[in-house]
Structures are given as C-alpha cells and as structure tokens.
Coordinates of C-alpha atoms in Angstrom, one line a residue:
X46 CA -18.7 -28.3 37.2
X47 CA -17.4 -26.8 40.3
X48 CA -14.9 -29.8 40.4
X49 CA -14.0 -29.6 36.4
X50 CA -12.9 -26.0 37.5
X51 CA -11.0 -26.5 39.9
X52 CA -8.7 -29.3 38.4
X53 CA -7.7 -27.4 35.2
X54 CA -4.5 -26.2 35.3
X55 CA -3.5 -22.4 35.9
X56 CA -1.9 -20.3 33.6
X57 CA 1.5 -20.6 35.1
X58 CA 2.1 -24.1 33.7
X59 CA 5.6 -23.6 33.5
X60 CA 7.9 -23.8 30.4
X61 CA 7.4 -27.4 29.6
X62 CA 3.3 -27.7 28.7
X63 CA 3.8 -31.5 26.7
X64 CA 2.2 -33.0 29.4
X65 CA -1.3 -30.0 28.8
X66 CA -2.2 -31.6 25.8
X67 CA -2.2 -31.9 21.6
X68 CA -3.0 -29.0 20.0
X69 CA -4.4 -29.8 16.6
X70 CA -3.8 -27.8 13.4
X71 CA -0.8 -26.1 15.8
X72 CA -0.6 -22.5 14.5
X73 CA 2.6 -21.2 12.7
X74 CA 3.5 -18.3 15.4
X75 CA 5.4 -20.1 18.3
X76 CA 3.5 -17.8 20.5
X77 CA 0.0 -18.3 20.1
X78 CA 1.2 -22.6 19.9
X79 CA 2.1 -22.0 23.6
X80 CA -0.9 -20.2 24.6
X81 CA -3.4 -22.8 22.7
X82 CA -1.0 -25.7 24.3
X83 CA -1.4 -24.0 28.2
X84 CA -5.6 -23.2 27.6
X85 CA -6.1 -26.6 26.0
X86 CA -7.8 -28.3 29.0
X87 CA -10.2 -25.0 29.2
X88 CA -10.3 -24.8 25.4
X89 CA -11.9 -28.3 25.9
X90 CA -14.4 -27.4 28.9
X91 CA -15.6 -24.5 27.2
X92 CA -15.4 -25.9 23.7
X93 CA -18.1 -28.6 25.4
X94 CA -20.1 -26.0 27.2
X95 CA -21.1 -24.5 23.8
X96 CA -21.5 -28.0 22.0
X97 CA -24.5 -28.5 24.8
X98 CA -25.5 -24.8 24.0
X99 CA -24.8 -23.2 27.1
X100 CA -23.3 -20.6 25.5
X101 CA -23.0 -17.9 28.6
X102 CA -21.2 -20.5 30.5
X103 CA -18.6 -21.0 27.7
X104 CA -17.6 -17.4 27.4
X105 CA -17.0 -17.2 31.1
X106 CA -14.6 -20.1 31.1
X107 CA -11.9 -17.9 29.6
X108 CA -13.5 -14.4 30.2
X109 CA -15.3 -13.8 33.4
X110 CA -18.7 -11.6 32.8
X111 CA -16.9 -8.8 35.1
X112 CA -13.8 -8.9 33.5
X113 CA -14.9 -7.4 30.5
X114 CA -14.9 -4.5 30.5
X115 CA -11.8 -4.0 33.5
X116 CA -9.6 -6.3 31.6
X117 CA -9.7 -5.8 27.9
X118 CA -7.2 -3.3 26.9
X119 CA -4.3 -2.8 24.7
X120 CA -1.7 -3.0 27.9
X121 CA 0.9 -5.4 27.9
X122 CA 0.4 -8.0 30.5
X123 CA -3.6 -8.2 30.4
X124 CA -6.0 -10.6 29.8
X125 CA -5.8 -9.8 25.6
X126 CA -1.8 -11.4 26.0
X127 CA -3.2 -14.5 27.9
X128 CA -5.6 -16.2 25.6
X129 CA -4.9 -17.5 21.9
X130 CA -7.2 -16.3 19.0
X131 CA -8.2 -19.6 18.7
X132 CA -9.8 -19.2 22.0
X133 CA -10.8 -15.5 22.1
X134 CA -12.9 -16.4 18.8
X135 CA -14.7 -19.3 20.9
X136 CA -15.2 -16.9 23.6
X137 CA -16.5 -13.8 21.0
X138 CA -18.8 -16.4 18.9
X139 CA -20.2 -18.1 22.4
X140 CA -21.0 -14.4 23.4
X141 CA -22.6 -13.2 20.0
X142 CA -24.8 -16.4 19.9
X143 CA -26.3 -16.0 23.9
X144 CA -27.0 -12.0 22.8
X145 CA -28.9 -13.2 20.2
X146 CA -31.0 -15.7 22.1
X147 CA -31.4 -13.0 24.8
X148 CA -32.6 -11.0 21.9
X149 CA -35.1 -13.7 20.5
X150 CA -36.4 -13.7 24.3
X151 CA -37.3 -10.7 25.2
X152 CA -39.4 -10.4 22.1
X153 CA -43.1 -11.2 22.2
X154 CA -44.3 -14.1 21.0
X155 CA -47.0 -12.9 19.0
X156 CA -46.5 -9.2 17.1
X157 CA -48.2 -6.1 19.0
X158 CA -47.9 -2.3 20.2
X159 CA -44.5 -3.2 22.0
X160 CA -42.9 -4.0 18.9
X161 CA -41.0 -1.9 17.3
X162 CA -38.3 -3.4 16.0
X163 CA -35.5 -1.8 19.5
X164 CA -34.4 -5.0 20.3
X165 CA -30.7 -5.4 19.9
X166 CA -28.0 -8.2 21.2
X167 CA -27.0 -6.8 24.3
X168 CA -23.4 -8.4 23.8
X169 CA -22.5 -6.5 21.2
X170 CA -21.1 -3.6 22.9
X171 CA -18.8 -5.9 24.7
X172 CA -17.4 -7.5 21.8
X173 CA -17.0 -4.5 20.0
X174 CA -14.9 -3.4 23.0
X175 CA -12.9 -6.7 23.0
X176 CA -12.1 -6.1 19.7
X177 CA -11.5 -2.5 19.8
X178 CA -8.3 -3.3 22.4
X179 CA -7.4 -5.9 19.7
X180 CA -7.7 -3.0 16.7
X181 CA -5.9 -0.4 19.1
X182 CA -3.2 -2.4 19.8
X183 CA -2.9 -3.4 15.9
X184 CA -3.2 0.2 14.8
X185 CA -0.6 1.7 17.0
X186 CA 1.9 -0.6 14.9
X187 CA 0.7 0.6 12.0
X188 CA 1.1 3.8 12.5
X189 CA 4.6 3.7 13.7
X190 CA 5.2 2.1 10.9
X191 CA 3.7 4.4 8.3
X192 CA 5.1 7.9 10.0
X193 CA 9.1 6.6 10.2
X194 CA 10.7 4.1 7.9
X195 CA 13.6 4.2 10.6
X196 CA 11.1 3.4 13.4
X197 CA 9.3 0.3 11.5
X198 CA 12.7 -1.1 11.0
X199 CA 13.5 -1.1 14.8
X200 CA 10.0 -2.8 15.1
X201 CA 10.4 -5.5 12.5
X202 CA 14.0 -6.4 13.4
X203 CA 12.5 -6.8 16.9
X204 CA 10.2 -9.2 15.8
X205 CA 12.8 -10.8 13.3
X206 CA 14.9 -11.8 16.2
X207 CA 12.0 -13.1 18.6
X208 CA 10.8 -15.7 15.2
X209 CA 13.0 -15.9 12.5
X210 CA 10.8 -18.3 11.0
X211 CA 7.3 -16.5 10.7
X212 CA 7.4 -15.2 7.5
X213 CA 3.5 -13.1 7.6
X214 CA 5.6 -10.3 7.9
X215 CA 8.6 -10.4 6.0
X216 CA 6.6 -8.9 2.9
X217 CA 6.1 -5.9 4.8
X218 CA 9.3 -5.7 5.9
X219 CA 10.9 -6.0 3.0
X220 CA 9.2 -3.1 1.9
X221 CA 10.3 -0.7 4.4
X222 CA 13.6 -2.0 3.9
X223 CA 13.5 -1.5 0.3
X224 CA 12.3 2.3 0.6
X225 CA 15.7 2.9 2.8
X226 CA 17.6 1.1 0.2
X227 CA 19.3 -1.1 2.6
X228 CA 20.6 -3.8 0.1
X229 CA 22.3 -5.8 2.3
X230 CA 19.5 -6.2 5.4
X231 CA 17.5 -6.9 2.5
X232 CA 19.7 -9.4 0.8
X233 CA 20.0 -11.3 4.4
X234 CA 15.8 -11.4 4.7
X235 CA 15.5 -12.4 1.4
X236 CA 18.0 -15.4 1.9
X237 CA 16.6 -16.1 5.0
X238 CA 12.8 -16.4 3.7
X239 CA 14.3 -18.7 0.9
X240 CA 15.7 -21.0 3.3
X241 CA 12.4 -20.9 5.5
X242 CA 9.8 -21.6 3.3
X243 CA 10.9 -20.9 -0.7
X244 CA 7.1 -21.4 -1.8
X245 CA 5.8 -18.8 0.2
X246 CA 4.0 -15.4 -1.8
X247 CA 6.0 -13.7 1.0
X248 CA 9.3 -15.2 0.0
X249 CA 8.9 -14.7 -3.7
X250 CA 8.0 -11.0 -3.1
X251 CA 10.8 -10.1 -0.7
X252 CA 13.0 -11.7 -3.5
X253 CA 11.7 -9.7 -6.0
X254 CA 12.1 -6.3 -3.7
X255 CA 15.5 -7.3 -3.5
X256 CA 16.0 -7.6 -7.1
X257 CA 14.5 -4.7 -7.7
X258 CA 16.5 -2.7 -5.5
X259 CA 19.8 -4.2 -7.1
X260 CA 18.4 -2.9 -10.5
X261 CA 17.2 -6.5 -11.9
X262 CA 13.8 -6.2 -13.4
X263 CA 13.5 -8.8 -15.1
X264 CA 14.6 -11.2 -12.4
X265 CA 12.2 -9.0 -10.0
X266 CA 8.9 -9.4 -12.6
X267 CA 9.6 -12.9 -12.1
X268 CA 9.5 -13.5 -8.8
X269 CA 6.3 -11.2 -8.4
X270 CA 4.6 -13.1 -10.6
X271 CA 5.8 -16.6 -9.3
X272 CA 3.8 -14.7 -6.1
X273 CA 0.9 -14.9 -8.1
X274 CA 1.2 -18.3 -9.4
X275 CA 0.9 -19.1 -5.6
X276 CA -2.2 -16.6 -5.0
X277 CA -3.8 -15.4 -7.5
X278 CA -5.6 -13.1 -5.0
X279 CA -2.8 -11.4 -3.6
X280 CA -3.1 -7.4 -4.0
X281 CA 0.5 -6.8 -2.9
X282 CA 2.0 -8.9 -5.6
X283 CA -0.1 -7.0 -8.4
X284 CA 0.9 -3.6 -6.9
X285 CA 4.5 -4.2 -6.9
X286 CA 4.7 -6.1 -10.6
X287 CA 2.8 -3.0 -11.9
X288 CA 5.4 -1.0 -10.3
X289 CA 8.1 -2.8 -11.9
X290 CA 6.5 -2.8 -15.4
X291 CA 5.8 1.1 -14.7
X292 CA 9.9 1.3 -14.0
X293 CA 10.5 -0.6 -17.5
X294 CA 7.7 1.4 -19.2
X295 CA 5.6 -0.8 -20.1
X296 CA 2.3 1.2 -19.1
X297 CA -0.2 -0.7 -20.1
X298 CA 1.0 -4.2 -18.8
X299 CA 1.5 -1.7 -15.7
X300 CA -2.1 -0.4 -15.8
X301 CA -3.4 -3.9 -16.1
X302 CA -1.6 -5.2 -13.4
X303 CA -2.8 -2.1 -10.7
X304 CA -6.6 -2.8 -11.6
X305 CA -5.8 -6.6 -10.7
X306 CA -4.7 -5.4 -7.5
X307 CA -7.4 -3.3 -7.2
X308 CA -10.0 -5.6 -7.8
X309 CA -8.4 -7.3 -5.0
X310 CA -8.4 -4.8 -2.4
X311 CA -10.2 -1.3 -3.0
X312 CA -8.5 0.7 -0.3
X313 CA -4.6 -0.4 -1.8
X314 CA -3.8 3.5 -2.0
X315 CA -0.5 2.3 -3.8
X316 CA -2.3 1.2 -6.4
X317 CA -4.1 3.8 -7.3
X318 CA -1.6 6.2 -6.9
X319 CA 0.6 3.9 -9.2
X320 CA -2.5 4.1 -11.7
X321 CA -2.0 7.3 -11.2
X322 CA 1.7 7.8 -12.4
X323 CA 1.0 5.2 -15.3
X324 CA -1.8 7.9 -16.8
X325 CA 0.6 10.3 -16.6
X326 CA 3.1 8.6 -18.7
X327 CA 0.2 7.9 -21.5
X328 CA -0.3 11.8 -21.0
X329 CA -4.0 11.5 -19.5
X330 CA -4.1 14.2 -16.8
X331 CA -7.8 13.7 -16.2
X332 CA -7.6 10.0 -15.3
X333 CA -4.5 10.8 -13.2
X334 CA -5.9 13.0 -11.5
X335 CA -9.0 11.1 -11.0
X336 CA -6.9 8.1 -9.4
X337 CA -4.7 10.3 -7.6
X338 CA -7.9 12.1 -6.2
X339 CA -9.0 8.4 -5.8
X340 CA -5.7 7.7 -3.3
X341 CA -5.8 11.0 -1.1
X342 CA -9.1 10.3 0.5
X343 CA -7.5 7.0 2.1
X344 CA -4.9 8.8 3.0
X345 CA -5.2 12.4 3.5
X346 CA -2.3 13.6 5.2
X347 CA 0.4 11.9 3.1
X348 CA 2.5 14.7 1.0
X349 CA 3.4 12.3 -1.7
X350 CA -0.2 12.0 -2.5
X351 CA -1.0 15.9 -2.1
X352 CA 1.9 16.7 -4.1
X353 CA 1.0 14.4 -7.0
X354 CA -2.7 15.5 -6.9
X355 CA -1.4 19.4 -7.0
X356 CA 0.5 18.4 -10.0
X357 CA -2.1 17.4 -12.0
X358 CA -3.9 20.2 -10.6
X359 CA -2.0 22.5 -12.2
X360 CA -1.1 20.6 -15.2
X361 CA -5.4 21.6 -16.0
X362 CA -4.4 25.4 -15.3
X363 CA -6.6 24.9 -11.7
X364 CA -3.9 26.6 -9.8
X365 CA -6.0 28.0 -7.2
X366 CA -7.0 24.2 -6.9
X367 CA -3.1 23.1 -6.9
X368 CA -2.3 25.9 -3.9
X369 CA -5.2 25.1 -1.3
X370 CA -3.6 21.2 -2.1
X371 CA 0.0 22.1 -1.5
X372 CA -1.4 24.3 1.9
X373 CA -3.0 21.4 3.1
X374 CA 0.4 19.1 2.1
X375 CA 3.0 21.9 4.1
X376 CA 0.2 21.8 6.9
X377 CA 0.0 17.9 7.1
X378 CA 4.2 17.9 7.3
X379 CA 4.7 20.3 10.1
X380 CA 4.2 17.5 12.4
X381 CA 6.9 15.6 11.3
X382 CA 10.6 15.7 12.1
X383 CA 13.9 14.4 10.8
X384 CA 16.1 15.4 7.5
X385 CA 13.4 13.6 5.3
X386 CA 10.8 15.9 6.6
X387 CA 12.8 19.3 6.1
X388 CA 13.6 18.5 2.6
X389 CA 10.1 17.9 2.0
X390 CA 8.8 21.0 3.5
X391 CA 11.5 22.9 1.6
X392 CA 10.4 21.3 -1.4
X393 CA 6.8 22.1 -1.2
X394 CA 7.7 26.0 -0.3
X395 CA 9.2 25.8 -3.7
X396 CA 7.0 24.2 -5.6
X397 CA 4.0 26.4 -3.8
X398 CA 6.1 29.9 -4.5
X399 CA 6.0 28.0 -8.1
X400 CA 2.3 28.0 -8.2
X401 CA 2.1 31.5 -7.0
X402 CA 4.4 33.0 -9.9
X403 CA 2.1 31.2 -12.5
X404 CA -0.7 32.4 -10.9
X405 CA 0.6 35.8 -10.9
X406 CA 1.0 36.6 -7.3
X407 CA 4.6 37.9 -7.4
X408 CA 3.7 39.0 -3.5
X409 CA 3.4 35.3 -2.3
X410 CA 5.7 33.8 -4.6
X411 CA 9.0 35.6 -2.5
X412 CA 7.5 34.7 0.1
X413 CA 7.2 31.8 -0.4
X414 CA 10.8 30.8 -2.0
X415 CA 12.0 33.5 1.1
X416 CA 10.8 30.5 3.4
X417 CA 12.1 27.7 1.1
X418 CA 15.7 28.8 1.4
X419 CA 15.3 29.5 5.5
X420 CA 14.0 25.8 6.0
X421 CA 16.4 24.4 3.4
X422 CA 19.3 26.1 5.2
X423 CA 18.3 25.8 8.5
X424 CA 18.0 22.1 7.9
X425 CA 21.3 22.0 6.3
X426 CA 22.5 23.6 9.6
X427 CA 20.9 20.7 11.5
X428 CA 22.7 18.1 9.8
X429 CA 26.2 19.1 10.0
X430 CA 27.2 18.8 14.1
X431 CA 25.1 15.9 14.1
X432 CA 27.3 14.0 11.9
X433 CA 24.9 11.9 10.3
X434 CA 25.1 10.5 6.3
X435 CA 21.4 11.7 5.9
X436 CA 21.5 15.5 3.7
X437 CA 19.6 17.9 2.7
X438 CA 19.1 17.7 -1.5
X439 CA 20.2 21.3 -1.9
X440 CA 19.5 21.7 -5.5
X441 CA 16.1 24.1 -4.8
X442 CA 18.3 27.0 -3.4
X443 CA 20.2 28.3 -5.9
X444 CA 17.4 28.1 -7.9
X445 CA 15.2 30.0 -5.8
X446 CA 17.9 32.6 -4.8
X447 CA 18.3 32.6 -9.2
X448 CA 14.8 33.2 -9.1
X449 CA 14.5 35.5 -6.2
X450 CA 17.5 37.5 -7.8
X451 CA 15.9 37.8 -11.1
X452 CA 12.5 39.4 -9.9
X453 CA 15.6 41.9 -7.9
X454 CA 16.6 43.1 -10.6
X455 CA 13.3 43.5 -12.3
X456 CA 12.2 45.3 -9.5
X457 CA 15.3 47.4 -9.7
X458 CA 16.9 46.4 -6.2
X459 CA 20.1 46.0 -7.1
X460 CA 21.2 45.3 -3.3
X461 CA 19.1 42.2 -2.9
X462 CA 19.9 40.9 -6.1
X463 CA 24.2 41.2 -5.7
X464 CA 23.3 39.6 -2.2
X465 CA 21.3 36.6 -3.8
X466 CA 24.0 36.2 -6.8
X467 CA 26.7 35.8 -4.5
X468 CA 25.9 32.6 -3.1
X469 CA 24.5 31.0 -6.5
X470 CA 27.3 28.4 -7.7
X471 CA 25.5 25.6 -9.5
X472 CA 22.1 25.2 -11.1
X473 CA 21.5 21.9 -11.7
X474 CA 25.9 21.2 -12.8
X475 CA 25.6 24.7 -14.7
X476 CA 27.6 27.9 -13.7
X477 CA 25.2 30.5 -13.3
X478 CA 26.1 34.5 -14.3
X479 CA 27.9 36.9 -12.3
X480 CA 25.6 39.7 -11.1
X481 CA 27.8 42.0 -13.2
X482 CA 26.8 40.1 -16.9
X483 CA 23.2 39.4 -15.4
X484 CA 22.9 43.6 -14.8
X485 CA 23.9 44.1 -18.0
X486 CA 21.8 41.4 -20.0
X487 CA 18.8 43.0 -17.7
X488 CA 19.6 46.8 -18.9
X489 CA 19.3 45.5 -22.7
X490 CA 16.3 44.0 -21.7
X491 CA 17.2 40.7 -22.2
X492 CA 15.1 38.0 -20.5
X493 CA 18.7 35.4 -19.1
X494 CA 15.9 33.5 -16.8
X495 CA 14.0 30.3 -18.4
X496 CA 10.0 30.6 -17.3
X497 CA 9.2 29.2 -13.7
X498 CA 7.1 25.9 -14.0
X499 CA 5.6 24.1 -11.2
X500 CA 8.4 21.6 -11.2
X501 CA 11.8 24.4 -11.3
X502 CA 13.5 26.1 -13.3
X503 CA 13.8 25.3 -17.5
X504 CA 17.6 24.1 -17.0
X505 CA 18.0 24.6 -21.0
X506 CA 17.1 28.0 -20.8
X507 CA 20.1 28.3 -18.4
X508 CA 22.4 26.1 -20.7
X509 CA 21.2 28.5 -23.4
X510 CA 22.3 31.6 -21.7
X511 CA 25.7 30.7 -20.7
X512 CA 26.1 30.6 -24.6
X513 CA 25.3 34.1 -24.9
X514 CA 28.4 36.4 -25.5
X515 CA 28.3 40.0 -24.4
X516 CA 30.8 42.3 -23.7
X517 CA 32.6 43.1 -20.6
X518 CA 32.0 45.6 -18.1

C-alpha cells in the first residue's frame, strides 16, 4: 500500500492532466473536470479501498484523519478547493459508513444495564464540520447577493467571464439583472444561453425575463412554460409564469401557477408573497395576509415583505399591528446603505406617520413625516456631488410638507405652515394652493386636504380643490 502511495501523482500535475486518466460522466463545470482528471489515480485507490470495505483507509486517501479539523474551512486555497465533489462525497460516505460500524461495535452484543440507547457515530461531528465550510462558503454568496443587486452583478459577471458556458447560474442571474432593468446585459445573457444550450429550463427562463422586461408577455408566458415542458418540477419557472399572469391579470391562472411552485419548494418566499399580491387583487385581505405572514418568517428582515404584511394589517383596521410591523421594517433597513435604501426608509417614515394619523396620534404622526422629509432631503443631498443617474423618488415630500402644513394651520401656527407652503410645487403633476387661498379656505372652515390613507394622499381630493373658486385676498 505503502508503494501504491507513493507512485500516485501529486497535486501539482501541471496544466496538461491527459496523460492522469478518463474521467467518466466528466462534469459540466470545467473546474471540478480538472480536479476529478488530477485525483483520478487516488479516486481509484480509495474508490477500491471502500469496495474491500476498508472504509477508514478510504477517507484518509484524500483527507488525512488530522487534517480535519485544521484544514476544512471556507478559505481560499485549502484543502475544500483541492478535491472535486465527486471525491469529497466518497470521502464523506466512506466516513459515515466506518462511524456507524464503530457505533455497531461498541454496542453489546446481548441487551443489558449499559444500554441506553447513547451510542452515536462518532464521525458525524466531522462531517458536519466539512460540510459546514462547504455551507459557509455557499451562504456568504448568497447573501451578497440578496443585500445588493449591484454587488451580485459584480459576482455573476465574474463568473460569467471565468465559464461562459455553465449555464446553472444564468437563471439567477438573469434575475438580478432583470430587477436593475438592464435590457441590454440581459439581452446579451439571454443570446448567449440560446447559443449554449437552447433546451435548457435555464435558457428558456432567462429568455422569458428578457421578454418580460421588454414588455412582451405573451412571448415571456411562453418561454416559462416551455421551462416547464422541460421540468415539470421546477419552482422557479412556476413563480415567475404566475408573476407574469399576475402582470396581465389573470389571477387565478396566477394563483394556480404560485401553488405549483409551492408544491415544489415550501420555503420559495416569492411565491408566497406573489400569492399574496394575487389575493389582493381578488380583494381577500385575510388570505393575503395569511400568505404574506406566510413569506416574512423566511425572511424576516426584508422591507418589501414587512411593508406588504403592514398593509394588509391595516387594511383589517389592526393598526397597532401595522405600526410594530413598519418599526420592525425601518429597524431592519438601517443597516443598509445606498440611494435604494434612503428612499425606502423615507418611504416607510411616510407611510408609518400615515398609520399614526389614522390611529389618531397626531403627536407621532409629525414626527414621523418631520423625519420623512429630513431623510428624503438629506438623501437628495447625497446624490447630487456624487453625480450618479440613481435619484431619490421625491414625490412623498410635498405631500408630507401638504400634510404637515395642513395640521399648521389647524393648529393655528401660521409660521410653520407659510414655511411648509413655500416649498410645495407639485403633488402628484397638481399645483397645490398658495398659503394665502389655503388661510382663507381654513378660516371658512373648509376642509382643502383629501383624508390621509396608509398609501398618501387622495390625489382627487386635490384635483377637486383646485376647482374651487374663492375670492381674492
């Protein structure tokens, strides 16, 4: 054995490893095809060593006993970047199988006192740390990718350019293209898939990303569901058709299609929010709610989710519910930074001093807006020197300073509310009142303002005013 050891080649084979062997059943990522062509002389010793059931023997042809714990980690560089799945699985199985012999031995052979059931496979918590570096390393991408569309797109491209030709991601990046609406990256993946491998699920739903992006939903339905002509089982085809018949309202074809997807994979948090958003269109708060419920608990910190669960919140009249949710949202996106993330926490301020009004807490409610048009401005002031296309949507400040000005004058603070009319141009395209014509509509105790909802300001009560003749001052 000591001889069969010694000839086997070393990792350092070299660029050219025709001469190490055949790999059978090669594997589609050019990466782990050179690592199963360099191992394939040890793949063969060890593959041997557990055929004659010497299974402690064959894990220690690729993984030394000491090694274990010393060497498995999530670094670059380590033994984990060295060894092909192919083989790690041989070495993981090899080890599972000698714990469990262990296990049968140092049972007694017949039942007595000394039994009581505490015998465990001593392996396992060395697998589960192999594995953990594995998972680690895995879950660091994934949350890069899941905090910053802009960051996942370095990522992919990355990997784009090291193998053009291994499409197990392009699904994936075609969505995080399509969320940044870049067309034209997203035209070139969806050309280059094509040309790959056109009877791929992963081809057929980039395709359809791209066409729904450029506003084709027809030709996107298509190709999701040409997807599922080629596997039946995949979620991510039934989640993105439902969200295309959801876009063309068809809500129950929609529905059907996010249960499918469901069925498929229980933890798909898009499909249950998109169940979600298809209730709401049918008018069924409770099941809306229930699904949207459904999709925060796999993923608690995203302010999509929260937002959409505080919606239907208060669309029940459970607005101390719908605050503590839009708390928890604000709290969850003070972490993150960029333009993206200051419009949302502007947004939320709103929608939160929104709550507060209907819940009769005039107090918190200006406080609230107050701190929606700091963050909204101070964004805005971000922006500009650093002369990027991203901006603010400014639409929520001259509503809130409409707002903020109307409870002024209410209050009788004439001062605040001049100061807060000054700067309000637009609501929503409509010219809004001088504070002159809003102090007199006020003194005949005229109502001007539209009722505060949890989603703005009533733009037709606006529309309605500016239609209102009264005399000069």
């Amino acid at each position: 054995m000591a001889a069969l050891l010694s000839a086997l080649p070393g990792h350092d084979v070299g660029e050219d490893v025709s001469s190490v062997g055949r790999v059978f059943n090669p594997p589609a990522n050019p990466a782990q095809l050179y690592l199963e062509q360099t191992e394939f002389p040890k793949y063969l010793l060890a593959k041997s060593l557990f055929d004659c059931r010497e299974f402690q023997r064959c894990a220690s042809v690729f993984l030394p006993r000491q090694s274990i714990r010393n060497t498995w980690t999530s670094r670059q560089g380590t033994v984990y970047d060295r060894i092909s799945r192919k083989a790690l699985f041989l070495t993981l199985y090899a080890l599972l199988i000698a714990g469990e012999k262990q296990k049968t031995e140092q049972k007694a052979q017949v039942l007595g006192t000394a039994d009581n059931g505490a015998t465990v496979n001593q392996q396992l918590p060395d697998i589960r740390h192999i594995l953990q570096a594995s998972l680690d390393q895995t879950h660091e991408v994934t949350i890069e990718n899941d905090s910053n569309l802009y960051e996942a797109n370095l990522l992919f491209s990355k990997v784009l350019a090291l193998d053009p030709r291994y499409l197990d991601f392009f699904d994936h990046y075609s969505n995080v293209l399509y969320n940044l609406g870049s067309h034209d990256r997203l035209a070139f993946v969806a050309q280059l898939a094509s040309s790959v491998d056109s009877h791929r699920p992963e081809t057929c739903l980039v395709i359809g990303n791209y066409y729904s992006l450029s506003s084709r939903p027809e030709a996107a339905i298509t190709s999701f569901r040409r997807a599922l002509v080629l596997d039946r089982s995949c979620s991510a085809a039934w989640t993105l058709l439902g969200h295309e018949y959801l876009k063309a309202q068809n809500t129950h074809a929609a529905i059907e299609s996010y249960r499918h997807a469901i069925s498929h994979a229980r933890h798909d948090y898009r499909a249950l929010f998109g169940l979600g958003q298809a209730y709401d269109a049918l008018e069924q708060p409770d099941l809306s709610l229930h699904y949207y419920l459904r999709a925060s608990t796999i993923r608690p910190s995203d302010t999509d989710l929260l937002q959409a669960v505080a919606t239907g919140l208060a669309a029940m009249s459970r607005l101390e519910e719908a605050i503590k949710v839009l708390k928890r949202a604000l709290a969850c996106s003070a972490s993150e930074d960029g333009v993206a993330a200051k419009q949302t926490r502007a947004e939320l301020l709103f929608r939160l001093g929104g709550l507060y009004n209907e819940a009769q807490n005039r107090e918190e409610a200006t406080a609230c807006l107050e701190m929606c048009l700091d963050k909204a401005l101070e964004g805005e002031a971000t922006c500009r020197p650093a002369g990027t296309s991203e901006r603010l949507d400014m639409a929520m400040i001259p509503k809130a300073q409409l707002l903020l000005a109307q409870w002024a004058v209410e209050d009788g603070d004439s001062v605040s509310a001049q100061r807060l009319f000054q700067p309000v141009v637009l609501v929503d395209n409509i010219p809004v009142l001088s504070y002159q014509r809003a102090m007199l509509l006020a003194t005949e105790h005229l109502s001007p303002y539209p009722p505060f909802g949890v989603l703005g300001l009533n733009t037709d009560g606006v529309e309605s005013l500016l239609h209102l003749r009264k005399p000069e001052l």
